[in-house]
């Protein structure tokens, strides 16, 4: 599930970042935006996609997700800082924040071993290697 595509963004799509000084919780609360380098406001697409991801997770009984780090949508530990310079701010992206807020464990692509351990714990060790 790609929240950005589910939210209506095209492939390929221009880069987008949470505006400087803001975080995903502020985006979800409607107090901050996600912008492209040219200033286009794509917040609606990211919020809609995050909500779609949560809906899909709930419908399918998902307990954990592995998401792409640094994305304004899927970043877990950091996201680009809104300056389009490659600099990053700590904190999750919009989808990661929404999933975490609803009790879904989130890991990034470098944490696959930890994600596997978590899955094994959930399944009581019944998952085969």
PDB file of N, CA, C and O in Angstrom, residues 50-105:
ATOM      1  N   UNK A  50      -2.792   8.710   4.106  1.00  0.00           N
ATOM      2  CA  UNK A  50      -2.551   8.175   5.451  1.00  0.00           C
ATOM      3  C   UNK A  50      -3.815   7.552   6.015  1.00  0.00           C
ATOM      4  O   UNK A  50      -3.783   6.460   6.590  1.00  0.00           O
ATOM      5  N   UNK A  51      -4.924   8.228   5.836  1.00  0.00           N
ATOM      6  CA  UNK A  51      -6.211   7.686   6.316  1.00  0.00           C
ATOM      7  C   UNK A  51      -6.569   6.407   5.577  1.00  0.00           C
ATOM      8  O   UNK A  51      -7.105   5.466   6.174  1.00  0.00           O
ATOM      9  N   UNK A  52      -6.279   6.355   4.283  1.00  0.00           N
ATOM     10  CA  UNK A  52      -6.532   5.130   3.510  1.00  0.00           C
ATOM     11  C   UNK A  52      -5.660   3.984   4.017  1.00  0.00           C
ATOM     12  O   UNK A  52      -6.123   2.840   4.113  1.00  0.00           O
ATOM     13  N   UNK A  53      -4.405   4.284   4.356  1.00  0.00           N
ATOM     14  CA  UNK A  53      -3.519   3.249   4.900  1.00  0.00           C
ATOM     15  C   UNK A  53      -4.058   2.721   6.218  1.00  0.00           C
ATOM     16  O   UNK A  53      -4.063   1.507   6.466  1.00  0.00           O
ATOM     17  N   UNK A  54      -4.523   3.625   7.078  1.00  0.00           N
ATOM     18  CA  UNK A  54      -5.095   3.198   8.353  1.00  0.00           C
ATOM     19  C   UNK A  54      -6.341   2.351   8.130  1.00  0.00           C
ATOM     20  O   UNK A  54      -6.515   1.312   8.774  1.00  0.00           O
ATOM     21  N   UNK A  55      -7.195   2.754   7.216  1.00  0.00           N
ATOM     22  CA  UNK A  55      -8.411   1.992   6.906  1.00  0.00           C
ATOM     23  C   UNK A  55      -8.046   0.594   6.413  1.00  0.00           C
ATOM     24  O   UNK A  55      -8.600  -0.407   6.876  1.00  0.00           O
ATOM     25  N   UNK A  56      -7.094   0.512   5.490  1.00  0.00           N
ATOM     26  CA  UNK A  56      -6.652  -0.786   4.973  1.00  0.00           C
ATOM     27  C   UNK A  56      -6.082  -1.643   6.094  1.00  0.00           C
ATOM     28  O   UNK A  56      -6.393  -2.836   6.195  1.00  0.00           O
ATOM     29  N   UNK A  57      -5.260  -1.041   6.941  1.00  0.00           N
ATOM     30  CA  UNK A  57      -4.669  -1.793   8.053  1.00  0.00           C
ATOM     31  C   UNK A  57      -5.740  -2.337   8.983  1.00  0.00           C
ATOM     32  O   UNK A  57      -5.702  -3.504   9.385  1.00  0.00           O
ATOM     33  N   UNK A  58      -6.722  -1.518   9.302  1.00  0.00           N
ATOM     34  CA  UNK A  58      -7.804  -1.971  10.192  1.00  0.00           C
ATOM     35  C   UNK A  58      -8.628  -3.074   9.542  1.00  0.00           C
ATOM     36  O   UNK A  58      -8.977  -4.061  10.182  1.00  0.00           O
ATOM     37  N   UNK A  59      -8.968  -2.911   8.274  1.00  0.00           N
ATOM     38  CA  UNK A  59      -9.783  -3.903   7.565  1.00  0.00           C
ATOM     39  C   UNK A  59      -9.087  -5.256   7.490  1.00  0.00           C
ATOM     40  O   UNK A  59      -9.737  -6.288   7.504  1.00  0.00           O
ATOM     41  N   UNK A  60      -7.763  -5.223   7.429  1.00  0.00           N
ATOM     42  CA  UNK A  60      -7.008  -6.466   7.254  1.00  0.00           C
ATOM     43  C   UNK A  60      -6.357  -6.957   8.536  1.00  0.00           C
ATOM     44  O   UNK A  60      -5.584  -7.918   8.520  1.00  0.00           O
ATOM     45  N   UNK A  61      -6.629  -6.304   9.644  1.00  0.00           N
ATOM     46  CA  UNK A  61      -6.085  -6.745  10.918  1.00  0.00           C
ATOM     47  C   UNK A  61      -4.583  -6.581  11.028  1.00  0.00           C
ATOM     48  O   UNK A  61      -3.917  -7.354  11.721  1.00  0.00           O
ATOM     49  N   UNK A  62      -4.038  -5.576  10.384  1.00  0.00           N
ATOM     50  CA  UNK A  62      -2.597  -5.348  10.392  1.00  0.00           C
ATOM     51  C   UNK A  62      -2.149  -4.866  11.768  1.00  0.00           C
ATOM     52  O   UNK A  62      -2.741  -3.960  12.337  1.00  0.00           O
ATOM     53  N   UNK A  63      -1.095  -5.466  12.268  1.00  0.00           N
ATOM     54  CA  UNK A  63      -0.549  -5.081  13.567  1.00  0.00           C
ATOM     55  C   UNK A  63       0.777  -4.355  13.435  1.00  0.00           C
ATOM     56  O   UNK A  63       1.240  -3.734  14.379  1.00  0.00           O
ATOM     57  N   UNK A  64       1.415  -4.443  12.253  1.00  0.00           N
ATOM     58  CA  UNK A  64       2.700  -3.786  12.043  1.00  0.00           C
ATOM     59  C   UNK A  64       2.871  -3.432  10.579  1.00  0.00           C
ATOM     60  O   UNK A  64       2.266  -4.046   9.716  1.00  0.00           O
ATOM     61  N   UNK A  65       3.714  -2.417  10.341  1.00  0.00           N
ATOM     62  CA  UNK A  65       4.002  -1.983   8.980  1.00  0.00           C
ATOM     63  C   UNK A  65       5.484  -1.690   8.851  1.00  0.00           C
ATOM     64  O   UNK A  65       6.121  -1.260   9.808  1.00  0.00           O
ATOM     65  N   UNK A  66       6.013  -1.925   7.661  1.00  0.00           N
ATOM     66  CA  UNK A  66       7.381  -1.546   7.336  1.00  0.00           C
ATOM     67  C   UNK A  66       7.272  -0.438   6.295  1.00  0.00           C
ATOM     68  O   UNK A  66       6.702  -0.639   5.225  1.00  0.00           O
ATOM     69  N   UNK A  67       7.805   0.737   6.634  1.00  0.00           N
ATOM     70  CA  UNK A  67       7.671   1.914   5.790  1.00  0.00           C
ATOM     71  C   UNK A  67       9.038   2.483   5.418  1.00  0.00           C
ATOM     72  O   UNK A  67      10.040   2.182   6.058  1.00  0.00           O
ATOM     73  N   UNK A  68       9.055   3.347   4.398  1.00  0.00           N
ATOM     74  CA  UNK A  68      10.296   3.940   3.878  1.00  0.00           C
ATOM     75  C   UNK A  68      10.707   5.156   4.696  1.00  0.00           C
ATOM     76  O   UNK A  68       9.961   6.125   4.803  1.00  0.00           O
ATOM     77  N   UNK A  69      11.897   5.102   5.251  1.00  0.00           N
ATOM     78  CA  UNK A  69      12.422   6.185   6.078  1.00  0.00           C
ATOM     79  C   UNK A  69      12.592   7.481   5.287  1.00  0.00           C
ATOM     80  O   UNK A  69      12.840   7.439   4.088  1.00  0.00           O
ATOM     81  N   UNK A  70      12.422   8.592   5.987  1.00  0.00           N
ATOM     82  CA  UNK A  70      12.651   9.964   5.528  1.00  0.00           C
ATOM     83  C   UNK A  70      11.506  10.564   4.722  1.00  0.00           C
ATOM     84  O   UNK A  70      11.491  11.757   4.483  1.00  0.00           O
ATOM     85  N   UNK A  71      10.572   9.775   4.292  1.00  0.00           N
ATOM     86  CA  UNK A  71       9.433  10.276   3.521  1.00  0.00           C
ATOM     87  C   UNK A  71       8.522  11.135   4.399  1.00  0.00           C
ATOM     88  O   UNK A  71       8.358  10.841   5.580  1.00  0.00           O
ATOM     89  N   UNK A  72       7.899  12.172   3.829  1.00  0.00           N
ATOM     90  CA  UNK A  72       6.942  12.960   4.610  1.00  0.00           C
ATOM     91  C   UNK A  72       5.685  12.153   4.933  1.00  0.00           C
ATOM     92  O   UNK A  72       4.898  12.533   5.779  1.00  0.00           O
ATOM     93  N   UNK A  73       5.545  11.026   4.277  1.00  0.00           N
ATOM     94  CA  UNK A  73       4.430  10.137   4.551  1.00  0.00           C
ATOM     95  C   UNK A  73       4.871   8.986   5.453  1.00  0.00           C
ATOM     96  O   UNK A  73       4.296   8.762   6.507  1.00  0.00           O
ATOM     97  N   UNK A  74       5.899   8.279   5.036  1.00  0.00           N
ATOM     98  CA  UNK A  74       6.252   7.009   5.673  1.00  0.00           C
ATOM     99  C   UNK A  74       7.463   7.033   6.591  1.00  0.00           C
ATOM    100  O   UNK A  74       7.748   6.037   7.246  1.00  0.00           O
ATOM    101  N   UNK A  75       8.191   8.126   6.642  1.00  0.00           N
ATOM    102  CA  UNK A  75       9.356   8.178   7.523  1.00  0.00           C
ATOM    103  C   UNK A  75       8.972   7.834   8.955  1.00  0.00           C
ATOM    104  O   UNK A  75       7.916   8.243   9.426  1.00  0.00           O
ATOM    105  N   UNK A  76       9.815   7.118   9.642  1.00  0.00           N
ATOM    106  CA  UNK A  76       9.542   6.744  11.023  1.00  0.00           C
ATOM    107  C   UNK A  76      10.347   7.597  12.008  1.00  0.00           C
ATOM    108  O   UNK A  76       9.785   8.214  12.901  1.00  0.00           O
ATOM    109  N   UNK A  77      11.647   7.650  11.827  1.00  0.00           N
ATOM    110  CA  UNK A  77      12.511   8.368  12.758  1.00  0.00           C
ATOM    111  C   UNK A  77      12.841   9.787  12.300  1.00  0.00           C
ATOM    112  O   UNK A  77      13.262  10.607  13.101  1.00  0.00           O
ATOM    113  N   UNK A  78      12.664  10.044  11.000  1.00  0.00           N
ATOM    114  CA  UNK A  78      12.989  11.362  10.456  1.00  0.00           C
ATOM    115  C   UNK A  78      12.235  11.597   9.155  1.00  0.00           C
ATOM    116  O   UNK A  78      11.757  10.665   8.522  1.00  0.00           O
ATOM    117  N   UNK A  79      12.141  12.865   8.806  1.00  0.00           N
ATOM    118  CA  UNK A  79      11.545  13.269   7.527  1.00  0.00           C
ATOM    119  C   UNK A  79      12.298  14.500   7.046  1.00  0.00           C
ATOM    120  O   UNK A  79      12.918  15.220   7.832  1.00  0.00           O
ATOM    121  N   UNK A  80      12.256  14.730   5.739  1.00  0.00           N
ATOM    122  CA  UNK A  80      12.931  15.912   5.204  1.00  0.00           C
ATOM    123  C   UNK A  80      12.311  17.167   5.804  1.00  0.00           C
ATOM    124  O   UNK A  80      11.123  17.225   6.085  1.00  0.00           O
ATOM    125  N   UNK A  81      13.155  18.190   6.021  1.00  0.00           N
ATOM    126  CA  UNK A  81      12.769  19.331   6.865  1.00  0.00           C
ATOM    127  C   UNK A  81      11.995  20.461   6.178  1.00  0.00           C
ATOM    128  O   UNK A  81      11.710  21.479   6.802  1.00  0.00           O
ATOM    129  N   UNK A  82      11.654  20.305   4.912  1.00  0.00           N
ATOM    130  CA  UNK A  82      10.861  21.323   4.242  1.00  0.00           C
ATOM    131  C   UNK A  82      11.669  22.358   3.491  1.00  0.00           C
ATOM    132  O   UNK A  82      11.103  23.253   2.865  1.00  0.00           O
ATOM    133  N   UNK A  83      12.991  22.245   3.519  1.00  0.00           N
ATOM    134  CA  UNK A  83      13.841  23.215   2.823  1.00  0.00           C
ATOM    135  C   UNK A  83      14.313  22.704   1.460  1.00  0.00           C
ATOM    136  O   UNK A  83      14.929  23.451   0.705  1.00  0.00           O
ATOM    137  N   UNK A  84      14.050  21.446   1.169  1.00  0.00           N
ATOM    138  CA  UNK A  84      14.463  20.809  -0.086  1.00  0.00           C
ATOM    139  C   UNK A  84      15.981  20.883  -0.286  1.00  0.00           C
ATOM    140  O   UNK A  84      16.471  21.016  -1.398  1.00  0.00           O
ATOM    141  N   UNK A  85      16.707  20.774   0.823  1.00  0.00           N
ATOM    142  CA  UNK A  85      18.169  20.783   0.793  1.00  0.00           C
ATOM    143  C   UNK A  85      18.754  19.423   1.161  1.00  0.00           C
ATOM    144  O   UNK A  85      19.966  19.267   1.196  1.00  0.00           O
ATOM    145  N   UNK A  86      17.897  18.455   1.484  1.00  0.00           N
ATOM    146  CA  UNK A  86      18.350  17.149   1.949  1.00  0.00           C
ATOM    147  C   UNK A  86      18.459  17.068   3.460  1.00  0.00           C
ATOM    148  O   UNK A  86      18.703  15.994   4.005  1.00  0.00           O
ATOM    149  N   UNK A  87      18.268  18.193   4.139  1.00  0.00           N
ATOM    150  CA  UNK A  87      18.316  18.190   5.608  1.00  0.00           C
ATOM    151  C   UNK A  87      17.055  17.510   6.156  1.00  0.00           C
ATOM    152  O   UNK A  87      16.002  17.537   5.526  1.00  0.00           O
ATOM    153  N   UNK A  88      17.202  16.938   7.329  1.00  0.00           N
ATOM    154  CA  UNK A  88      16.090  16.188   7.929  1.00  0.00           C
ATOM    155  C   UNK A  88      15.804  16.658   9.339  1.00  0.00           C
ATOM    156  O   UNK A  88      16.675  17.158  10.030  1.00  0.00           O
ATOM    157  N   UNK A  89      14.553  16.482   9.742  1.00  0.00           N
ATOM    158  CA  UNK A  89      14.105  16.731  11.107  1.00  0.00           C
ATOM    159  C   UNK A  89      13.718  15.399  11.728  1.00  0.00           C
ATOM    160  O   UNK A  89      13.268  14.491  11.029  1.00  0.00           O
ATOM    161  N   UNK A  90      13.864  15.265  13.042  1.00  0.00           N
ATOM    162  CA  UNK A  90      13.435  14.026  13.700  1.00  0.00           C
ATOM    163  C   UNK A  90      11.916  13.930  13.712  1.00  0.00           C
ATOM    164  O   UNK A  90      11.212  14.946  13.664  1.00  0.00           O
ATOM    165  N   UNK A  91      11.434  12.704  13.755  1.00  0.00           N
ATOM    166  CA  UNK A  91      10.001  12.473  13.876  1.00  0.00           C
ATOM    167  C   UNK A  91       9.418  11.788  12.658  1.00  0.00           C
ATOM    168  O   UNK A  91       9.994  11.811  11.577  1.00  0.00           O
ATOM    169  N   UNK A  92       8.263  11.190  12.845  1.00  0.00           N
ATOM    170  CA  UNK A  92       7.642  10.411  11.777  1.00  0.00           C
ATOM    171  C   UNK A  92       6.941  11.267  10.735  1.00  0.00           C
ATOM    172  O   UNK A  92       6.621  12.434  10.970  1.00  0.00           O
ATOM    173  N   UNK A  93       6.686  10.644   9.585  1.00  0.00           N
ATOM    174  CA  UNK A  93       5.855  11.233   8.553  1.00  0.00           C
ATOM    175  C   UNK A  93       4.381  11.041   8.900  1.00  0.00           C
ATOM    176  O   UNK A  93       4.033  10.434   9.923  1.00  0.00           O
ATOM    177  N   UNK A  94       3.518  11.523   8.042  1.00  0.00           N
ATOM    178  CA  UNK A  94       2.079  11.563   8.315  1.00  0.00           C
ATOM    179  C   UNK A  94       1.475  10.170   8.467  1.00  0.00           C
ATOM    180  O   UNK A  94       0.738   9.905   9.427  1.00  0.00           O
ATOM    181  N   UNK A  95       1.767   9.256   7.561  1.00  0.00           N
ATOM    182  CA  UNK A  95       1.202   7.901   7.661  1.00  0.00           C
ATOM    183  C   UNK A  95       1.775   7.168   8.864  1.00  0.00           C
ATOM    184  O   UNK A  95       1.028   6.530   9.617  1.00  0.00           O
ATOM    185  N   UNK A  96       3.078   7.258   9.048  1.00  0.00           N
ATOM    186  CA  UNK A  96       3.690   6.596  10.205  1.00  0.00           C
ATOM    187  C   UNK A  96       3.072   7.117  11.498  1.00  0.00           C
ATOM    188  O   UNK A  96       2.734   6.341  12.396  1.00  0.00           O
ATOM    189  N   UNK A  97       2.910   8.429  11.624  1.00  0.00           N
ATOM    190  CA  UNK A  97       2.324   9.024  12.826  1.00  0.00           C
ATOM    191  C   UNK A  97       0.903   8.500  13.057  1.00  0.00           C
ATOM    192  O   UNK A  97       0.530   8.130  14.168  1.00  0.00           O
ATOM    193  N   UNK A  98       0.086   8.465  12.002  1.00  0.00           N
ATOM    194  CA  UNK A  98      -1.298   8.012  12.141  1.00  0.00           C
ATOM    195  C   UNK A  98      -1.364   6.539  12.547  1.00  0.00           C
ATOM    196  O   UNK A  98      -2.152   6.167  13.425  1.00  0.00           O
ATOM    197  N   UNK A  99      -0.527   5.710  11.929  1.00  0.00           N
ATOM    198  CA  UNK A  99      -0.521   4.288  12.301  1.00  0.00           C
ATOM    199  C   UNK A  99      -0.075   4.105  13.749  1.00  0.00           C
ATOM    200  O   UNK A  99      -0.703   3.353  14.508  1.00  0.00           O
ATOM    201  N   UNK A 100       0.991   4.794  14.138  1.00  0.00           N
ATOM    202  CA  UNK A 100       1.463   4.705  15.523  1.00  0.00           C
ATOM    203  C   UNK A 100       0.382   5.168  16.503  1.00  0.00           C
ATOM    204  O   UNK A 100       0.178   4.531  17.546  1.00  0.00           O
ATOM    205  N   UNK A 101      -0.301   6.254  16.162  1.00  0.00           N
ATOM    206  CA  UNK A 101      -1.355   6.778  17.033  1.00  0.00           C
ATOM    207  C   UNK A 101      -2.509   5.804  17.213  1.00  0.00           C
ATOM    208  O   UNK A 101      -3.275   5.910  18.168  1.00  0.00           O
ATOM    209  N   UNK A 102      -2.626   4.851  16.282  1.00  0.00           N
ATOM    210  CA  UNK A 102      -3.708   3.866  16.357  1.00  0.00           C
ATOM    211  C   UNK A 102      -3.203   2.472  16.714  1.00  0.00           C
ATOM    212  O   UNK A 102      -3.859   1.462  16.437  1.00  0.00           O
ATOM    213  N   UNK A 103      -2.022   2.413  17.337  1.00  0.00           N
ATOM    214  CA  UNK A 103      -1.533   1.158  17.907  1.00  0.00           C
ATOM    215  C   UNK A 103      -0.882   0.201  16.939  1.00  0.00           C
ATOM    216  O   UNK A 103      -0.680  -0.971  17.278  1.00  0.00           O
ATOM    217  N   UNK A 104      -0.547   0.659  15.751  1.00  0.00           N
ATOM    218  CA  UNK A 104       0.121  -0.209  14.782  1.00  0.00           C
ATOM    219  C   UNK A 104       1.622   0.044  14.885  1.00  0.00           C
ATOM    220  O   UNK A 104       2.072   1.185  14.777  1.00  0.00           O
ATOM    221  N   UNK A 105       2.379  -1.010  15.110  1.00  0.00           N
ATOM    222  CA  UNK A 105       3.833  -0.890  15.206  1.00  0.00           C
ATOM    223  C   UNK A 105       4.398  -0.544  13.837  1.00  0.00           C
ATOM    224  O   UNK A 105       3.938  -1.076  12.817  1.00  0.00           O
TER     225      UNK A 105
END
